[in-house]
């Protein structure tokens, strides 16, 4: 494969201007980052979805700054080219603006992320402004914002009526004005997402927001059917890694239990002399 230059915020903006779709996927550790980077994604999101697909929680709310830093470090070690964005977890940006900037800075300084993603609209504008002034690129996240699942009353499509649609457009414009480098639009009707996309000059990255967005993002475990139990309408699976793992590991279990593994090619042999000494007659100890 041709060597690629590391993707930057300018590349993302240029991609929008030139109408070249941006491919983004989540990754949470070294091997997944290495594989998706080699596969040619433009951006990797260390999503707080790791709380659900990696750590087994039933929402993203229990995810901590320490979890995010730990996983971001592993992802950036596995990435050569993709633009790595790390999620700001629940309540890490709701205290003072200074605390929020400090937390965002940790994801960059310790995790080596290139940008952070923050859920919300008007209410996070002061944080977006300060982060941007401090040299921390911010990706916004509008529509279904999973950290507010309990306030929203479940994982539901957002921006369906005209007021909510106009609010999304306003929020996206405010994020752009505050310096955001891109905006994720999650679970938004395609026509609304298209209008948001046309209203701003920074890229929109859709998940369940139709083909009119400037890019798309999906969760690694959903794309690969890797032990992901829920399958929202907007997910397309491109592989069945979960079934491959179960099949391979059950073969391993069966071969261990029937002594077919390890075979001679997986086994080290002692020298004839040692064998004689170990097993030969008269050896006692
Ligand atoms: O945490 C995550 O994976 C996300 C995507 C669903 C956009 O925020």
Tab-separated table of C-alpha atoms and ligand atoms in Angstrom:
chain	number	residue	atom	x	y	z
A	1	UNK	CA	0.000	0.000	0.000
A	2	UNK	CA	1.153	3.555	-0.770
A	3	UNK	CA	2.673	5.407	2.203
A	4	UNK	CA	0.258	8.046	3.517
A	5	UNK	CA	1.020	11.254	5.372
A	6	UNK	CA	-0.531	11.670	8.827
A	7	UNK	CA	-4.042	13.119	8.540
A	8	UNK	CA	-4.488	16.642	9.955
A	9	UNK	CA	-7.409	18.977	10.698
A	10	UNK	CA	-6.604	20.837	7.446
A	11	UNK	CA	-6.930	17.570	5.525
A	12	UNK	CA	-10.392	17.049	7.033
A	13	UNK	CA	-11.510	20.541	6.048
A	14	UNK	CA	-10.043	20.089	2.570
A	15	UNK	CA	-11.870	16.773	2.203
A	16	UNK	CA	-15.172	18.566	2.879
A	17	UNK	CA	-14.355	21.348	0.416
A	18	UNK	CA	-13.457	18.782	-2.248
A	19	UNK	CA	-16.454	16.568	-1.398
A	20	UNK	CA	-14.254	13.555	-0.575
A	21	UNK	CA	-15.998	11.489	2.149
A	22	UNK	CA	-14.120	10.988	5.433
A	23	UNK	CA	-13.962	7.423	6.834
A	24	UNK	CA	-13.811	7.176	10.619
A	25	UNK	CA	-14.106	4.152	12.893
A	26	UNK	CA	-13.615	3.561	16.599
A	27	UNK	CA	-10.675	1.632	18.051
A	28	UNK	CA	-9.811	1.028	21.664
A	29	UNK	CA	-6.463	-0.772	21.789
A	30	UNK	CA	-3.168	-1.334	19.958
A	31	UNK	CA	-4.196	-4.180	17.606
A	32	UNK	CA	-7.522	-2.669	16.554
A	33	UNK	CA	-5.848	0.713	15.936
A	34	UNK	CA	-3.047	-0.887	13.908
A	35	UNK	CA	-5.494	-2.836	11.738
A	36	UNK	CA	-7.897	0.031	11.015
A	37	UNK	CA	-4.992	2.404	10.363
A	38	UNK	CA	-3.493	-0.065	7.886
A	39	UNK	CA	-6.942	-0.459	6.295
A	40	UNK	CA	-6.823	3.242	5.386
A	41	UNK	CA	-9.275	5.046	7.695
A	42	UNK	CA	-8.843	8.824	7.879
A	43	UNK	CA	-9.779	9.143	11.549
A	44	UNK	CA	-9.864	6.858	14.565
A	45	UNK	CA	-12.212	7.675	17.419
A	46	UNK	CA	-11.304	6.365	20.844
A	47	UNK	CA	-14.974	6.513	21.747
A	48	UNK	CA	-16.324	6.309	25.250
A	49	UNK	CA	-18.425	3.556	23.662
A	50	UNK	CA	-15.494	1.507	24.972
A	51	UNK	CA	-17.467	1.463	28.225
A	52	UNK	CA	-20.059	-0.718	26.506
A	53	UNK	CA	-18.179	-2.717	23.864
A	54	UNK	CA	-14.909	-3.290	25.739
A	55	UNK	CA	-15.650	-2.878	29.458
A	56	UNK	CA	-19.163	-4.374	29.475
A	57	UNK	CA	-21.094	-1.494	31.089
A	58	UNK	CA	-24.649	-0.869	29.895
A	59	UNK	CA	-23.963	2.789	29.022
A	60	UNK	CA	-21.014	5.160	28.510
A	61	UNK	CA	-21.648	6.923	31.811
A	62	UNK	CA	-19.254	4.908	34.051
A	63	UNK	CA	-16.269	5.627	31.758
A	64	UNK	CA	-13.571	7.702	33.518
A	65	UNK	CA	-10.725	9.961	32.397
A	66	UNK	CA	-8.298	7.225	33.455
A	67	UNK	CA	-10.101	4.689	31.206
A	68	UNK	CA	-9.955	7.118	28.286
A	69	UNK	CA	-6.264	7.912	28.769
A	70	UNK	CA	-5.346	4.229	29.133
A	71	UNK	CA	-7.115	3.253	25.891
A	72	UNK	CA	-6.019	6.363	23.972
A	73	UNK	CA	-2.378	5.580	24.772
A	74	UNK	CA	-2.778	2.087	23.333
A	75	UNK	CA	-4.540	3.375	20.209
A	76	UNK	CA	-1.974	6.077	19.444
A	77	UNK	CA	0.828	3.499	19.822
A	78	UNK	CA	-0.850	1.476	17.060
A	79	UNK	CA	-1.570	4.403	14.714
A	80	UNK	CA	0.775	5.831	12.092
A	81	UNK	CA	-1.498	7.870	9.823
A	82	UNK	CA	-5.070	8.281	11.018
A	83	UNK	CA	-6.168	11.360	12.961
A	84	UNK	CA	-6.871	10.080	16.484
A	85	UNK	CA	-9.741	11.717	18.376
A	86	UNK	CA	-10.402	10.824	22.019
A	87	UNK	CA	-13.782	11.222	23.713
A	88	UNK	CA	-14.121	13.427	26.771
A	89	UNK	CA	-16.014	11.133	29.172
A	90	UNK	CA	-19.108	11.881	31.269
A	91	UNK	CA	-18.671	14.899	33.597
A	92	UNK	CA	-15.085	15.550	32.500
A	93	UNK	CA	-16.127	18.893	30.937
A	94	UNK	CA	-19.049	20.006	33.107
A	95	UNK	CA	-17.112	21.588	35.980
A	96	UNK	CA	-15.152	24.766	35.357
A	97	UNK	CA	-13.802	25.557	31.916
A	98	UNK	CA	-10.275	25.270	33.380
A	99	UNK	CA	-10.988	21.717	34.582
A	100	UNK	CA	-12.358	20.807	31.156
A	101	UNK	CA	-9.282	22.202	29.370
A	102	UNK	CA	-7.033	20.325	31.810
A	103	UNK	CA	-8.837	17.052	31.096
A	104	UNK	CA	-8.742	17.645	27.342
A	105	UNK	CA	-5.040	18.439	27.650
A	106	UNK	CA	-4.426	15.112	29.443
A	107	UNK	CA	-5.924	13.200	26.508
A	108	UNK	CA	-3.420	14.944	24.241
A	109	UNK	CA	-0.344	15.034	26.512
A	110	UNK	CA	-0.685	11.583	28.073
A	111	UNK	CA	-2.834	9.817	25.478
A	112	UNK	CA	-1.205	11.560	22.481
A	113	UNK	CA	-4.602	12.132	20.846
A	114	UNK	CA	-4.719	14.763	18.101
A	115	UNK	CA	-8.160	16.055	19.135
A	116	UNK	CA	-10.928	15.535	21.660
A	117	UNK	CA	-14.633	14.984	21.086
A	118	UNK	CA	-17.207	16.638	23.327
A	119	UNK	CA	-20.953	15.956	23.383
A	120	UNK	CA	-23.359	18.904	23.404
A	121	UNK	CA	-24.423	22.183	21.796
A	122	UNK	CA	-24.584	25.767	23.103
A	123	UNK	CA	-23.753	24.700	26.673
A	124	UNK	CA	-20.243	23.501	25.738
A	125	UNK	CA	-19.292	26.541	23.632
A	126	UNK	CA	-17.073	28.151	26.343
A	127	UNK	CA	-15.135	24.873	26.664
A	128	UNK	CA	-14.740	24.541	22.885
A	129	UNK	CA	-13.464	28.122	22.667
A	130	UNK	CA	-10.901	27.697	25.460
A	131	UNK	CA	-9.679	24.340	24.175
A	132	UNK	CA	-9.282	25.744	20.672
A	133	UNK	CA	-7.393	28.772	22.024
A	134	UNK	CA	-5.137	26.357	23.915
A	135	UNK	CA	-4.343	24.434	20.715
A	136	UNK	CA	-6.639	21.491	21.401
A	137	UNK	CA	-8.740	20.649	18.324
A	138	UNK	CA	-12.325	19.806	19.292
A	139	UNK	CA	-14.827	17.637	17.464
A	140	UNK	CA	-18.410	18.391	18.488
A	141	UNK	CA	-21.115	15.744	18.870
A	142	UNK	CA	-24.792	16.602	18.278
A	143	UNK	CA	-28.044	14.684	17.896
A	144	UNK	CA	-28.135	11.584	20.037
A	145	UNK	CA	-25.537	12.238	22.713
A	146	UNK	CA	-25.194	8.920	24.579
A	147	UNK	CA	-23.892	10.501	27.807
A	148	UNK	CA	-27.361	12.121	28.164
A	149	UNK	CA	-29.233	8.862	27.546
A	150	UNK	CA	-31.154	9.081	30.805
A	151	UNK	CA	-32.172	12.666	30.161
A	152	UNK	CA	-33.225	11.833	26.586
A	153	UNK	CA	-35.229	8.828	27.777
A	154	UNK	CA	-33.336	6.282	25.669
A	155	UNK	CA	-31.343	5.983	22.473
A	156	UNK	CA	-33.758	7.805	20.128
A	157	UNK	CA	-33.497	9.628	16.807
A	158	UNK	CA	-33.057	13.377	17.432
A	159	UNK	CA	-33.952	16.496	15.419
A	160	UNK	CA	-37.189	15.081	14.042
A	161	UNK	CA	-39.414	18.163	14.370
A	162	UNK	CA	-38.663	21.574	12.896
A	163	UNK	CA	-37.691	23.164	16.214
A	164	UNK	CA	-35.241	20.413	17.047
A	165	UNK	CA	-33.857	20.468	13.482
A	166	UNK	CA	-33.301	24.247	13.619
A	167	UNK	CA	-31.670	23.879	17.031
A	168	UNK	CA	-29.220	21.338	15.562
A	169	UNK	CA	-28.298	23.803	12.807
A	170	UNK	CA	-27.814	26.590	15.371
A	171	UNK	CA	-25.685	24.332	17.578
A	172	UNK	CA	-23.537	23.225	14.642
A	173	UNK	CA	-22.971	26.858	13.601
A	174	UNK	CA	-22.098	27.801	17.187
A	175	UNK	CA	-19.593	24.935	17.392
A	176	UNK	CA	-17.991	26.052	14.137
A	177	UNK	CA	-17.805	29.663	15.350
A	178	UNK	CA	-16.228	28.486	18.619
A	179	UNK	CA	-13.460	26.770	16.636
A	180	UNK	CA	-14.572	23.106	16.425
A	181	UNK	CA	-12.769	21.170	13.681
A	182	UNK	CA	-15.700	18.847	12.867
A	183	UNK	CA	-19.057	17.708	14.242
A	184	UNK	CA	-20.402	14.190	14.738
A	185	UNK	CA	-24.141	13.936	13.990
A	186	UNK	CA	-25.635	10.864	15.629
A	187	UNK	CA	-29.098	9.481	14.848
A	188	UNK	CA	-30.461	12.442	12.960
A	189	UNK	CA	-32.857	12.193	9.965
A	190	UNK	CA	-30.863	12.262	6.721
A	191	UNK	CA	-32.563	15.433	5.415
A	192	UNK	CA	-31.781	17.300	8.640
A	193	UNK	CA	-28.166	16.089	8.662
A	194	UNK	CA	-27.836	17.256	5.056
A	195	UNK	CA	-29.096	20.714	6.001
A	196	UNK	CA	-26.640	20.892	8.926
A	197	UNK	CA	-23.833	19.766	6.603
A	198	UNK	CA	-24.710	22.470	4.065
A	199	UNK	CA	-24.895	25.131	6.807
A	200	UNK	CA	-21.294	24.847	8.055
A	201	UNK	CA	-17.785	24.808	6.574
A	202	UNK	CA	-16.375	22.183	8.945
A	203	UNK	CA	-16.994	18.492	8.217
A	204	UNK	CA	-19.971	16.602	9.630
A	205	UNK	CA	-19.309	12.960	10.470
A	206	UNK	CA	-22.534	10.984	10.549
A	207	UNK	CA	-23.566	7.881	12.440
A	208	UNK	CA	-27.163	7.076	11.604
A	209	UNK	CA	-27.397	10.433	9.837
A	210	UNK	CA	-27.515	9.440	6.163
A	211	UNK	CA	-25.168	9.631	3.220
A	212	UNK	CA	-25.204	13.430	2.939
A	213	UNK	CA	-22.728	13.937	5.804
A	214	UNK	CA	-19.109	14.743	4.949
A	215	UNK	CA	-17.981	11.499	6.555
A	216	UNK	CA	-19.179	8.429	8.410
A	217	UNK	CA	-18.222	6.812	11.702
A	218	UNK	CA	-19.131	3.381	13.052
A	219	UNK	CA	-18.157	1.386	16.110
A	220	UNK	CA	-15.428	-1.213	15.408
A	221	UNK	CA	-17.278	-4.007	17.225
A	222	UNK	CA	-20.489	-3.311	15.246
A	223	UNK	CA	-18.686	-3.258	11.885
A	224	UNK	CA	-17.110	-6.625	12.642
A	225	UNK	CA	-19.922	-8.234	14.643
A	226	UNK	CA	-17.419	-8.692	17.466
A	227	UNK	CA	-19.485	-9.700	20.501
A	228	UNK	CA	-21.763	-6.677	20.034
A	229	UNK	CA	-25.205	-7.613	21.296
A	230	UNK	CA	-27.211	-4.639	20.015
A	231	UNK	CA	-27.499	-3.866	16.323
A	232	UNK	CA	-29.008	-0.445	15.625
A	233	UNK	CA	-30.668	0.151	12.215
A	234	UNK	CA	-27.784	2.365	11.042
A	235	UNK	CA	-25.117	-0.314	11.504
A	236	UNK	CA	-23.798	-2.296	8.576
A	237	UNK	CA	-21.592	-5.259	9.413
A	238	UNK	CA	-18.678	-5.974	7.093
A	239	UNK	CA	-17.320	-9.091	8.791
A	240	UNK	CA	-18.186	-11.704	11.373
A	241	UNK	CA	-15.179	-11.744	13.656
A	242	UNK	CA	-17.211	-12.850	16.690
A	243	UNK	CA	-18.274	-16.104	15.007
A	244	UNK	CA	-14.707	-16.687	13.731
A	245	UNK	CA	-13.306	-16.277	17.248
A	246	UNK	CA	-15.861	-18.617	18.819
A	247	UNK	CA	-15.263	-21.236	16.128
A	248	UNK	CA	-11.465	-21.004	16.398
A	249	UNK	CA	-11.443	-21.117	20.203
A	250	UNK	CA	-13.865	-24.080	20.322
A	251	UNK	CA	-11.534	-25.981	17.957
A	252	UNK	CA	-8.651	-25.187	20.310
A	253	UNK	CA	-10.650	-26.402	23.337
A	254	UNK	CA	-11.603	-29.611	21.514
A	255	UNK	CA	-7.971	-30.303	20.454
A	256	UNK	CA	-6.650	-29.706	23.974
A	257	UNK	CA	-9.244	-32.020	25.460
A	258	UNK	CA	-8.544	-34.768	22.892
A	259	UNK	CA	-4.716	-34.274	23.111
A	260	UNK	CA	-4.517	-33.348	19.410
A	261	UNK	CA	-2.792	-30.146	20.492
A	262	UNK	CA	0.117	-29.659	20.926
A	263	UNK	CA	1.386	-31.812	18.008
A	264	UNK	CA	5.063	-32.605	17.424
A	265	UNK	CA	5.587	-29.395	15.399
A	266	UNK	CA	4.577	-27.332	18.438
A	267	UNK	CA	6.848	-29.275	20.790
A	268	UNK	CA	10.510	-28.972	21.847
A	269	UNK	CA	12.530	-32.184	22.123
A	270	UNK	CA	15.344	-32.952	24.537
A	271	UNK	CA	18.615	-34.436	23.188
A	272	UNK	CA	19.014	-38.203	22.970
A	273	UNK	CA	21.592	-38.024	25.736
A	274	UNK	CA	19.274	-36.182	28.098
A	275	UNK	CA	16.453	-38.589	27.280
A	276	UNK	CA	18.738	-41.545	28.039
A	277	UNK	CA	19.751	-39.999	31.290
A	278	UNK	CA	16.187	-39.112	32.241
A	279	UNK	CA	14.486	-42.326	31.217
A	280	UNK	CA	17.352	-44.860	30.946
A	281	UNK	CA	17.652	-47.697	33.383
A	282	UNK	CA	19.486	-47.088	36.560
A	283	UNK	CA	18.742	-43.354	36.707
A	284	UNK	CA	17.627	-42.554	40.188
A	285	UNK	CA	17.358	-39.302	42.056
B	1	LIG	O1	-18.267	6.750	21.667
B	1	LIG	C1	-18.439	6.564	20.449
B	1	LIG	O2	-18.101	5.531	19.883
B	1	LIG	C2	-19.089	7.633	19.701
B	1	LIG	C3	-19.533	7.324	18.311
B	1	LIG	C4	-20.772	6.519	18.385
B	1	LIG	C5	-19.686	8.535	17.491
B	1	LIG	O3	-19.266	8.700	20.212
